[in-house]
Amino acid sequence: EDQVTQSPEALRLQEGESSSLNCSYTVSGLRGLFWYRQDPGKGPEFLFTLYSAGEEKEKERLKATLTKKESFLHITAPKPEDSATYLCAAFTGGGNKLTFGTGTQLKVEL
Amino acid sequence: SQTIHQWPATLVQPVGSPLSLECTVEGTSNPNLYWYRQAAGRGLQLLFYSIGIDQISSEVPQNLSASRPQDRQFILSSKKLLLSDSGFYLCAWSVLDSNQPQHFGDGTRLSIL
C-alpha cells in the first residue's frame, strides 16, 4: 500500500529562522511528488511538482528537493505570511490519483 | 485560465437529510475530476474520481455517491446523511491522462447535527 508520511506535524519558527519540512514516501512507481500549501478553511494551493531524484524547484522563500525516498521543503528566512499547512502528495499514475501526507502545520511568529 | 468553483462553502444538515454538493470547472475540457474528504489532523481521503461523463470510480465504501452529468460538473450526493459524514469536502481537477498536479476548490464545510 502506498504511504506518505510528513514530519514534523507542527512547527513554530521565529521570523527569519530557516528550517525544513520532510515528506517520506513508500510507493510503487513514483511518477511525481507534489507540494501544496493550505490556509485554514481553504483548499490546497499547488506549489511544486518534482519528477525525479535530484530535482529542485524554487519559489520565493521556498525550495523543494527530491530523493528516492523523501522530499524536503526548505523555508529560508520565513515571514508570518508563510504560516499555513504544507501538504505533500505522491502521484503513481492510474487515474491520476494522489496519496497525501497529513501535513505540517507551520506557524511563523514575529 | 482554469478555475474551479464549489458551493456551498458551509452547510449544516440534520441527520437523515439528503445532500448535494456541486463543483464546476471552467477553462478546460475533459478534465479528471475528484472528490476528497479531509478530516481534522488527517490527510485528504479520495472518495470518487471521474475520467469522463458518467464514468465514476468509488475509492471507499460509504454513504455517498457521485455523478458527472456534464463534462465540467461533478456532484456529490447522499440520500440520508450520517453523523460520520461531517467533514471538509474538496473538489479537484487535473488534466486528463497526465502527470500534472490536481487543482482544488475552496471546499465545503459540512456539519451534521
PDB file of C-alpha atoms in Angstrom:
ATOM      1  CA  GLU A   1       0.000   0.000   0.000  1.00  0.00           C
ATOM      2  CA  ASP A   2       1.307   3.441  -0.926  1.00  0.00           C
ATOM      3  CA  GLN A   3       2.188   5.590   2.072  1.00  0.00           C
ATOM      4  CA  VAL A   4       3.285   9.197   2.560  1.00  0.00           C
ATOM      5  CA  THR A   5       4.477  10.473   5.949  1.00  0.00           C
ATOM      6  CA  GLN A   6       5.190  14.091   6.826  1.00  0.00           C
ATOM      7  CA  SER A   7       7.199  15.444   9.747  1.00  0.00           C
ATOM      8  CA  PRO A   8       7.052  17.305  11.954  1.00  0.00           C
ATOM      9  CA  GLU A   9       3.287  17.528  12.463  1.00  0.00           C
ATOM     10  CA  ALA A  10       3.656  21.106  13.668  1.00  0.00           C
ATOM     11  CA  LEU A  11       6.483  23.621  13.565  1.00  0.00           C
ATOM     12  CA  ARG A  12       6.825  27.043  15.141  1.00  0.00           C
ATOM     13  CA  LEU A  13       9.520  29.366  13.810  1.00  0.00           C
ATOM     14  CA  GLN A  14      10.583  32.880  14.527  1.00  0.00           C
ATOM     15  CA  GLU A  15      10.570  35.227  11.566  1.00  0.00           C
ATOM     16  CA  GLY A  16      13.821  34.730   9.681  1.00  0.00           C
ATOM     17  CA  GLU A  17      14.529  31.313  11.237  1.00  0.00           C
ATOM     18  CA  SER A  18      15.088  28.876   8.345  1.00  0.00           C
ATOM     19  CA  SER A  19      14.009  25.236   8.558  1.00  0.00           C
ATOM     20  CA  SER A  20      12.939  22.186   6.536  1.00  0.00           C
ATOM     21  CA  LEU A  21       9.823  20.069   6.324  1.00  0.00           C
ATOM     22  CA  ASN A  22      10.100  16.377   5.497  1.00  0.00           C
ATOM     23  CA  CYS A  23       7.950  14.151   3.306  1.00  0.00           C
ATOM     24  CA  SER A  24       8.847  10.443   3.238  1.00  0.00           C
ATOM     25  CA  TYR A  25       7.155   8.171   0.759  1.00  0.00           C
ATOM     26  CA  THR A  26       6.818   4.451   0.180  1.00  0.00           C
ATOM     27  CA  VAL A  27       5.061   3.993  -3.121  1.00  0.00           C
ATOM     28  CA  SER A  28       5.321   1.754  -6.115  1.00  0.00           C
ATOM     29  CA  GLY A  29       6.407   3.614  -9.202  1.00  0.00           C
ATOM     30  CA  LEU A  30       6.561   7.283  -8.238  1.00  0.00           C
ATOM     31  CA  ARG A  31       5.691   9.484 -11.205  1.00  0.00           C
ATOM     32  CA  GLY A  32       5.653  12.793  -9.370  1.00  0.00           C
ATOM     33  CA  LEU A  33       5.768  14.410  -5.948  1.00  0.00           C
ATOM     34  CA  PHE A  34       3.570  17.457  -5.351  1.00  0.00           C
ATOM     35  CA  TRP A  35       3.738  20.107  -2.642  1.00  0.00           C
ATOM     36  CA  TYR A  36       0.709  22.150  -1.660  1.00  0.00           C
ATOM     37  CA  ARG A  37       0.019  24.985   0.755  1.00  0.00           C
ATOM     38  CA  GLN A  38      -3.302  25.028   2.610  1.00  0.00           C
ATOM     39  CA  ASP A  39      -4.632  28.010   4.531  1.00  0.00           C
ATOM     40  CA  PRO A  40      -7.352  27.474   7.176  1.00  0.00           C
ATOM     41  CA  GLY A  41     -10.773  26.883   5.638  1.00  0.00           C
ATOM     42  CA  LYS A  42      -9.383  26.828   2.091  1.00  0.00           C
ATOM     43  CA  GLY A  43      -8.478  24.196  -0.452  1.00  0.00           C
ATOM     44  CA  PRO A  44      -4.837  23.233  -1.048  1.00  0.00           C
ATOM     45  CA  GLU A  45      -2.913  25.551  -3.351  1.00  0.00           C
ATOM     46  CA  PHE A  46      -0.385  23.946  -5.683  1.00  0.00           C
ATOM     47  CA  LEU A  47       3.266  24.908  -5.117  1.00  0.00           C
ATOM     48  CA  PHE A  48       5.671  22.498  -6.831  1.00  0.00           C
ATOM     49  CA  THR A  49       5.978  19.301  -8.813  1.00  0.00           C
ATOM     50  CA  LEU A  50       9.123  17.158  -8.620  1.00  0.00           C
ATOM     51  CA  TYR A  51       9.516  14.287 -11.068  1.00  0.00           C
ATOM     52  CA  SER A  52      12.900  12.714 -10.454  1.00  0.00           C
ATOM     53  CA  ALA A  53      15.518  12.312  -7.728  1.00  0.00           C
ATOM     54  CA  GLY A  54      17.903  15.252  -7.628  1.00  0.00           C
ATOM     55  CA  GLU A  55      15.372  17.712  -8.954  1.00  0.00           C
ATOM     56  CA  GLU A  56      14.900  21.060  -7.182  1.00  0.00           C
ATOM     57  CA  LYS A  57      12.268  23.759  -7.560  1.00  0.00           C
ATOM     58  CA  GLU A  58      12.214  27.238  -6.002  1.00  0.00           C
ATOM     59  CA  LYS A  59       9.596  29.878  -5.403  1.00  0.00           C
ATOM     60  CA  GLU A  60      10.346  32.940  -3.306  1.00  0.00           C
ATOM     61  CA  ARG A  61      11.428  31.654   0.145  1.00  0.00           C
ATOM     62  CA  LEU A  62      10.560  28.020  -0.625  1.00  0.00           C
ATOM     63  CA  LYS A  63      12.718  25.344  -2.200  1.00  0.00           C
ATOM     64  CA  ALA A  64      11.607  21.752  -2.749  1.00  0.00           C
ATOM     65  CA  THR A  65      14.009  18.859  -3.283  1.00  0.00           C
ATOM     66  CA  LEU A  66      13.520  15.169  -4.038  1.00  0.00           C
ATOM     67  CA  THR A  67      15.473  11.983  -3.325  1.00  0.00           C
ATOM     68  CA  LYS A  68      14.483   8.371  -3.982  1.00  0.00           C
ATOM     69  CA  LYS A  69      12.841   8.090  -0.566  1.00  0.00           C
ATOM     70  CA  GLU A  70      11.849  11.583   0.555  1.00  0.00           C
ATOM     71  CA  SER A  71      11.273  15.180  -0.309  1.00  0.00           C
ATOM     72  CA  PHE A  72      12.134  18.314   1.619  1.00  0.00           C
ATOM     73  CA  LEU A  73      10.540  21.717   1.613  1.00  0.00           C
ATOM     74  CA  HIS A  74      13.146  24.232   2.730  1.00  0.00           C
ATOM     75  CA  ILE A  75      11.905  27.564   4.029  1.00  0.00           C
ATOM     76  CA  THR A  76      14.504  30.326   4.066  1.00  0.00           C
ATOM     77  CA  ALA A  77      14.002  33.398   6.262  1.00  0.00           C
ATOM     78  CA  PRO A  78      10.267  32.758   6.696  1.00  0.00           C
ATOM     79  CA  LYS A  79       7.739  35.505   7.261  1.00  0.00           C
ATOM     80  CA  PRO A  80       4.419  35.342   9.167  1.00  0.00           C
ATOM     81  CA  GLU A  81       2.546  35.109   5.851  1.00  0.00           C
ATOM     82  CA  ASP A  82       4.236  31.747   5.260  1.00  0.00           C
ATOM     83  CA  SER A  83       2.158  30.322   8.112  1.00  0.00           C
ATOM     84  CA  ALA A  84      -0.030  27.537   6.698  1.00  0.00           C
ATOM     85  CA  THR A  85      -0.283  23.767   6.494  1.00  0.00           C
ATOM     86  CA  TYR A  86       2.032  22.266   3.897  1.00  0.00           C
ATOM     87  CA  LEU A  87       0.954  19.027   2.255  1.00  0.00           C
ATOM     88  CA  CYS A  88       2.889  16.668   0.058  1.00  0.00           C
ATOM     89  CA  ALA A  89       1.364  14.065  -2.221  1.00  0.00           C
ATOM     90  CA  ALA A  90       2.793  11.204  -4.265  1.00  0.00           C
ATOM     91  CA  PHE A  91       1.493  10.531  -7.737  1.00  0.00           C
ATOM     92  CA  THR A  92       1.788   6.984  -9.027  1.00  0.00           C
ATOM     93  CA  GLY A  93      -0.410   7.161 -12.102  1.00  0.00           C
ATOM     94  CA  GLY A  94      -3.545   5.075 -12.521  1.00  0.00           C
ATOM     95  CA  GLY A  95      -6.283   7.659 -12.846  1.00  0.00           C
ATOM     96  CA  ASN A  96      -4.021  10.480 -11.696  1.00  0.00           C
ATOM     97  CA  LYS A  97      -4.645   9.501  -8.100  1.00  0.00           C
ATOM     98  CA  LEU A  98      -2.595  11.044  -5.328  1.00  0.00           C
ATOM     99  CA  THR A  99      -1.577   9.724  -1.915  1.00  0.00           C
ATOM    100  CA  PHE A 100      -1.418  12.609   0.545  1.00  0.00           C
ATOM    101  CA  GLY A 101       0.523  13.025   3.759  1.00  0.00           C
ATOM    102  CA  THR A 102      -1.232  14.502   6.781  1.00  0.00           C
ATOM    103  CA  GLY A 103       0.669  17.778   6.502  1.00  0.00           C
ATOM    104  CA  THR A 104       2.954  20.003   8.555  1.00  0.00           C
ATOM    105  CA  GLN A 105       1.289  22.945  10.253  1.00  0.00           C
ATOM    106  CA  LEU A 106       3.760  25.826  10.140  1.00  0.00           C
ATOM    107  CA  LYS A 107       3.442  28.943  12.280  1.00  0.00           C
ATOM    108  CA  VAL A 108       5.890  31.798  11.827  1.00  0.00           C
ATOM    109  CA  GLU A 109       5.943  34.366  14.611  1.00  0.00           C
ATOM    110  CA  LEU A 110       7.325  37.888  14.761  1.00  0.00           C
TER     111      LEU A 110
ATOM    112  CA  SER B   1      -7.079  30.353 -17.165  1.00  0.00           C
ATOM    113  CA  GLN B   2      -8.789  27.495 -15.416  1.00  0.00           C
ATOM    114  CA  THR B   3     -10.973  27.987 -12.363  1.00  0.00           C
ATOM    115  CA  ILE B   4     -12.869  25.634 -10.096  1.00  0.00           C
ATOM    116  CA  HIS B   5     -15.954  26.536  -8.114  1.00  0.00           C
ATOM    117  CA  GLN B   6     -17.510  24.693  -5.203  1.00  0.00           C
ATOM    118  CA  TRP B   7     -20.691  25.513  -3.333  1.00  0.00           C
ATOM    119  CA  PRO B   8     -21.922  25.982  -0.785  1.00  0.00           C
ATOM    120  CA  ALA B   9     -18.926  26.997   1.342  1.00  0.00           C
ATOM    121  CA  THR B  10     -20.662  25.935   4.564  1.00  0.00           C
ATOM    122  CA  LEU B  11     -23.584  23.614   5.171  1.00  0.00           C
ATOM    123  CA  VAL B  12     -25.347  22.435   8.311  1.00  0.00           C
ATOM    124  CA  GLN B  13     -27.677  19.491   7.837  1.00  0.00           C
ATOM    125  CA  PRO B  14     -29.689  17.232  10.160  1.00  0.00           C
ATOM    126  CA  VAL B  15     -29.015  13.504  10.314  1.00  0.00           C
ATOM    127  CA  GLY B  16     -31.063  11.648   7.727  1.00  0.00           C
ATOM    128  CA  SER B  17     -31.403  14.576   5.335  1.00  0.00           C
ATOM    129  CA  PRO B  18     -30.204  14.461   1.704  1.00  0.00           C
ATOM    130  CA  LEU B  19     -27.074  16.140   0.381  1.00  0.00           C
ATOM    131  CA  SER B  20     -25.977  17.695  -2.874  1.00  0.00           C
ATOM    132  CA  LEU B  21     -22.637  19.436  -3.282  1.00  0.00           C
ATOM    133  CA  GLU B  22     -21.718  20.850  -6.648  1.00  0.00           C
ATOM    134  CA  CYS B  23     -18.407  21.528  -8.330  1.00  0.00           C
ATOM    135  CA  THR B  24     -17.785  23.112 -11.730  1.00  0.00           C
ATOM    136  CA  VAL B  25     -14.592  23.735 -13.663  1.00  0.00           C
ATOM    137  CA  GLU B  26     -14.079  26.468 -16.245  1.00  0.00           C
ATOM    138  CA  GLY B  27     -11.398  26.999 -18.841  1.00  0.00           C
ATOM    139  CA  THR B  28     -10.571  23.398 -19.653  1.00  0.00           C
ATOM    140  CA  SER B  29     -12.147  20.418 -21.394  1.00  0.00           C
ATOM    141  CA  ASN B  30     -12.241  16.714 -20.489  1.00  0.00           C
ATOM    142  CA  PRO B  31     -10.667  17.143 -17.049  1.00  0.00           C
ATOM    143  CA  ASN B  32     -10.243  14.419 -14.479  1.00  0.00           C
ATOM    144  CA  LEU B  33     -12.455  15.326 -11.509  1.00  0.00           C
ATOM    145  CA  TYR B  34     -12.117  14.279  -7.888  1.00  0.00           C
ATOM    146  CA  TRP B  35     -13.974  14.440  -4.574  1.00  0.00           C
ATOM    147  CA  TYR B  36     -11.962  14.316  -1.363  1.00  0.00           C
ATOM    148  CA  ARG B  37     -12.840  14.451   2.306  1.00  0.00           C
ATOM    149  CA  GLN B  38     -10.421  15.974   4.786  1.00  0.00           C
ATOM    150  CA  ALA B  39     -10.811  15.197   8.485  1.00  0.00           C
ATOM    151  CA  ALA B  40      -9.008  17.236  11.126  1.00  0.00           C
ATOM    152  CA  GLY B  41      -5.433  16.022  11.568  1.00  0.00           C
ATOM    153  CA  ARG B  42      -5.721  13.567   8.720  1.00  0.00           C
ATOM    154  CA  GLY B  43      -4.739  13.634   5.108  1.00  0.00           C
ATOM    155  CA  LEU B  44      -7.058  14.012   2.176  1.00  0.00           C
ATOM    156  CA  GLN B  45      -9.068  10.873   1.527  1.00  0.00           C
ATOM    157  CA  LEU B  46     -10.079  10.301  -2.076  1.00  0.00           C
ATOM    158  CA  LEU B  47     -13.782   9.481  -2.309  1.00  0.00           C
ATOM    159  CA  PHE B  48     -14.509   9.469  -6.040  1.00  0.00           C
ATOM    160  CA  TYR B  49     -12.760  10.252  -9.271  1.00  0.00           C
ATOM    161  CA  SER B  50     -14.038  10.598 -12.812  1.00  0.00           C
ATOM    162  CA  ILE B  51     -12.284  10.484 -16.167  1.00  0.00           C
ATOM    163  CA  GLY B  52     -15.384  11.402 -18.176  1.00  0.00           C
ATOM    164  CA  ILE B  53     -19.131  11.923 -18.244  1.00  0.00           C
ATOM    165  CA  ASP B  54     -20.909   9.137 -16.340  1.00  0.00           C
ATOM    166  CA  GLN B  55     -17.540   7.465 -15.641  1.00  0.00           C
ATOM    167  CA  ILE B  56     -17.196   7.425 -11.859  1.00  0.00           C
ATOM    168  CA  SER B  57     -14.905   5.325  -9.695  1.00  0.00           C
ATOM    169  CA  SER B  58     -15.515   4.956  -5.977  1.00  0.00           C
ATOM    170  CA  GLU B  59     -12.491   4.603  -3.731  1.00  0.00           C
ATOM    171  CA  VAL B  60     -14.117   3.774  -0.402  1.00  0.00           C
ATOM    172  CA  PRO B  61     -17.444   2.187   0.554  1.00  0.00           C
ATOM    173  CA  GLN B  62     -19.630   4.815   2.110  1.00  0.00           C
ATOM    174  CA  ASN B  63     -22.937   6.601   2.335  1.00  0.00           C
ATOM    175  CA  LEU B  64     -22.120   8.942  -0.544  1.00  0.00           C
ATOM    176  CA  SER B  65     -22.392   8.850  -4.319  1.00  0.00           C
ATOM    177  CA  ALA B  66     -21.080  11.000  -7.145  1.00  0.00           C
ATOM    178  CA  SER B  67     -22.335  11.919 -10.585  1.00  0.00           C
ATOM    179  CA  ARG B  68     -20.936  13.761 -13.576  1.00  0.00           C
ATOM    180  CA  PRO B  69     -23.838  14.869 -15.739  1.00  0.00           C
ATOM    181  CA  GLN B  70     -21.722  17.264 -17.813  1.00  0.00           C
ATOM    182  CA  ASP B  71     -18.048  17.380 -18.786  1.00  0.00           C
ATOM    183  CA  ARG B  72     -17.110  20.018 -16.214  1.00  0.00           C
ATOM    184  CA  GLN B  73     -19.671  19.364 -13.497  1.00  0.00           C
ATOM    185  CA  PHE B  74     -19.208  16.981 -10.603  1.00  0.00           C
ATOM    186  CA  ILE B  75     -21.822  16.387  -7.919  1.00  0.00           C
ATOM    187  CA  LEU B  76     -21.508  14.684  -4.550  1.00  0.00           C
ATOM    188  CA  SER B  77     -24.743  13.330  -3.091  1.00  0.00           C
ATOM    189  CA  SER B  78     -26.283  11.384  -0.281  1.00  0.00           C
ATOM    190  CA  LYS B  79     -29.834  10.190   0.272  1.00  0.00           C
ATOM    191  CA  LYS B  80     -29.540  10.116   4.069  1.00  0.00           C
ATOM    192  CA  LEU B  81     -26.692  11.808   5.905  1.00  0.00           C
ATOM    193  CA  LEU B  82     -24.979  10.195   8.891  1.00  0.00           C
ATOM    194  CA  LEU B  83     -23.139  11.953  11.713  1.00  0.00           C
ATOM    195  CA  SER B  84     -19.925  10.439  10.351  1.00  0.00           C
ATOM    196  CA  ASP B  85     -20.380  12.329   7.066  1.00  0.00           C
ATOM    197  CA  SER B  86     -19.307  15.564   8.746  1.00  0.00           C
ATOM    198  CA  GLY B  87     -16.093  16.982   7.348  1.00  0.00           C
ATOM    199  CA  PHE B  88     -14.423  19.242   4.844  1.00  0.00           C
ATOM    200  CA  TYR B  89     -15.182  18.221   1.260  1.00  0.00           C
ATOM    201  CA  LEU B  90     -12.898  19.239  -1.551  1.00  0.00           C
ATOM    202  CA  CYS B  91     -13.325  19.023  -5.294  1.00  0.00           C
ATOM    203  CA  ALA B  92     -10.305  18.965  -7.593  1.00  0.00           C
ATOM    204  CA  TRP B  93      -9.488  18.711 -11.281  1.00  0.00           C
ATOM    205  CA  SER B  94      -6.462  17.703 -13.325  1.00  0.00           C
ATOM    206  CA  VAL B  95      -5.555  17.375 -16.958  1.00  0.00           C
ATOM    207  CA  LEU B  96      -6.722  14.042 -18.329  1.00  0.00           C
ATOM    208  CA  ASP B  97      -4.108  11.305 -18.576  1.00  0.00           C
ATOM    209  CA  SER B  98      -1.063  13.239 -17.467  1.00  0.00           C
ATOM    210  CA  ASN B  99       1.222  13.652 -14.501  1.00  0.00           C
ATOM    211  CA  GLN B 100       0.165  17.246 -13.967  1.00  0.00           C
ATOM    212  CA  PRO B 101      -0.954  18.302 -10.480  1.00  0.00           C
ATOM    213  CA  GLN B 102      -4.514  18.412  -9.208  1.00  0.00           C
ATOM    214  CA  HIS B 103      -6.044  21.822  -8.504  1.00  0.00           C
ATOM    215  CA  PHE B 104      -8.529  22.273  -5.704  1.00  0.00           C
ATOM    216  CA  GLY B 105     -11.611  24.302  -4.985  1.00  0.00           C
ATOM    217  CA  ASP B 106     -12.101  26.079  -1.684  1.00  0.00           C
ATOM    218  CA  GLY B 107     -14.135  23.279  -0.170  1.00  0.00           C
ATOM    219  CA  THR B 108     -17.424  22.821   1.663  1.00  0.00           C
ATOM    220  CA  ARG B 109     -17.517  22.541   5.432  1.00  0.00           C
ATOM    221  CA  LEU B 110     -20.331  20.067   6.200  1.00  0.00           C
ATOM    222  CA  SER B 111     -21.677  19.746   9.726  1.00  0.00           C
ATOM    223  CA  ILE B 112     -24.263  17.096  10.575  1.00  0.00           C
ATOM    224  CA  LEU B 113     -26.441  17.676  13.630  1.00  0.00           C
TER     225      LEU B 113
END
